[in-house]
Amino acid sequence: MSIQESKTELPENYEALRAAANRTSSWRDRLAAVEELGKFNTPSTIDVLTHRMNNDTVYRVQEAAYRKLRSFGEDVKQPARRKGELIRGANKTFVRIKKSLPREHSYEAFKEKLRNMRLDLYDAYEGDKGDEFDAWLKSTWEGLLRR
């Protein structure tokens, strides 16, 4: 089988890649799945890539899906980077977590509880903010209202 032929058939691990592409708790897994699925030009992989391009909370994943779809010759528009809350109700969740901790808790305690309680939310913002994530989260934590 030639390389060209293999690119028009589903990969053997398609179901695992599809599951990874939809894993809300890991933008890295979604990005890796998009990169791998982007090697296979099939209706099923195009469907998964289109969904990630249109619906992922992390812009890097959206952009990677867009690039793969364009490389297949798909007529798609580059996704716009979201502004504000990536996940609806995120700020309320941050406030609830802060209020659930002792009054004099540390930033590290807040960060750990957020990661444990809402890994999907933590992961989305980490993927979106990149190297600026820690500074952004600490600033957000400092600005949250207290009881």
PDB file of C-alpha atoms in Angstrom, residues 18-67:
ATOM      1  CA  ARG A  18     -11.524  10.307  17.892  1.00  0.00           C
ATOM      2  CA  ALA A  19     -11.920   9.798  21.649  1.00  0.00           C
ATOM      3  CA  ALA A  20      -8.692  11.723  22.323  1.00  0.00           C
ATOM      4  CA  ALA A  21      -9.849  14.550  20.040  1.00  0.00           C
ATOM      5  CA  ASN A  22     -12.930  14.934  22.247  1.00  0.00           C
ATOM      6  CA  ARG A  23     -11.197  14.577  25.639  1.00  0.00           C
ATOM      7  CA  THR A  24     -12.224  17.744  27.485  1.00  0.00           C
ATOM      8  CA  SER A  25      -9.640  17.342  30.231  1.00  0.00           C
ATOM      9  CA  SER A  26      -6.582  17.516  27.959  1.00  0.00           C
ATOM     10  CA  TRP A  27      -5.975  20.053  25.231  1.00  0.00           C
ATOM     11  CA  ARG A  28      -2.623  18.348  24.594  1.00  0.00           C
ATOM     12  CA  ASP A  29      -4.375  15.047  23.818  1.00  0.00           C
ATOM     13  CA  ARG A  30      -6.829  16.874  21.549  1.00  0.00           C
ATOM     14  CA  LEU A  31      -3.997  18.646  19.736  1.00  0.00           C
ATOM     15  CA  ALA A  32      -2.033  15.413  19.264  1.00  0.00           C
ATOM     16  CA  ALA A  33      -5.156  13.670  17.961  1.00  0.00           C
ATOM     17  CA  VAL A  34      -5.847  16.521  15.530  1.00  0.00           C
ATOM     18  CA  GLU A  35      -2.269  16.336  14.253  1.00  0.00           C
ATOM     19  CA  GLU A  36      -2.514  12.572  13.741  1.00  0.00           C
ATOM     20  CA  LEU A  37      -6.020  12.618  12.233  1.00  0.00           C
ATOM     21  CA  GLY A  38      -4.805  15.357   9.895  1.00  0.00           C
ATOM     22  CA  LYS A  39      -2.692  12.754   8.097  1.00  0.00           C
ATOM     23  CA  PHE A  40      -5.817  10.926   6.891  1.00  0.00           C
ATOM     24  CA  ASN A  41      -8.107  12.594   4.374  1.00  0.00           C
ATOM     25  CA  THR A  42     -11.393  10.749   4.962  1.00  0.00           C
ATOM     26  CA  PRO A  43     -14.958  11.918   5.591  1.00  0.00           C
ATOM     27  CA  SER A  44     -14.741  10.671   9.188  1.00  0.00           C
ATOM     28  CA  THR A  45     -11.496  12.469   9.989  1.00  0.00           C
ATOM     29  CA  ILE A  46     -12.735  15.620   8.242  1.00  0.00           C
ATOM     30  CA  ASP A  47     -15.839  15.486  10.444  1.00  0.00           C
ATOM     31  CA  VAL A  48     -13.764  15.248  13.646  1.00  0.00           C
ATOM     32  CA  LEU A  49     -11.395  18.009  12.505  1.00  0.00           C
ATOM     33  CA  THR A  50     -14.296  20.275  11.567  1.00  0.00           C
ATOM     34  CA  HIS A  51     -15.871  19.744  14.980  1.00  0.00           C
ATOM     35  CA  ARG A  52     -12.583  20.573  16.752  1.00  0.00           C
ATOM     36  CA  MET A  53     -12.065  23.648  14.564  1.00  0.00           C
ATOM     37  CA  ASN A  54     -15.546  24.975  15.339  1.00  0.00           C
ATOM     38  CA  ASN A  55     -15.948  23.918  18.968  1.00  0.00           C
ATOM     39  CA  ASP A  56     -12.670  23.533  20.813  1.00  0.00           C
ATOM     40  CA  THR A  57     -12.104  25.872  23.750  1.00  0.00           C
ATOM     41  CA  VAL A  58      -8.363  26.084  23.048  1.00  0.00           C
ATOM     42  CA  TYR A  59      -7.420  28.194  20.048  1.00  0.00           C
ATOM     43  CA  ARG A  60      -4.257  26.161  19.323  1.00  0.00           C
ATOM     44  CA  VAL A  61      -6.413  23.089  18.755  1.00  0.00           C
ATOM     45  CA  GLN A  62      -8.878  25.026  16.582  1.00  0.00           C
ATOM     46  CA  GLU A  63      -6.050  26.449  14.515  1.00  0.00           C
ATOM     47  CA  ALA A  64      -4.366  23.053  14.035  1.00  0.00           C
ATOM     48  CA  ALA A  65      -7.656  21.550  12.852  1.00  0.00           C
ATOM     49  CA  TYR A  66      -8.119  24.484  10.484  1.00  0.00           C
ATOM     50  CA  ARG A  67      -4.633  24.000   8.996  1.00  0.00           C
TER      51      ARG A  67
END
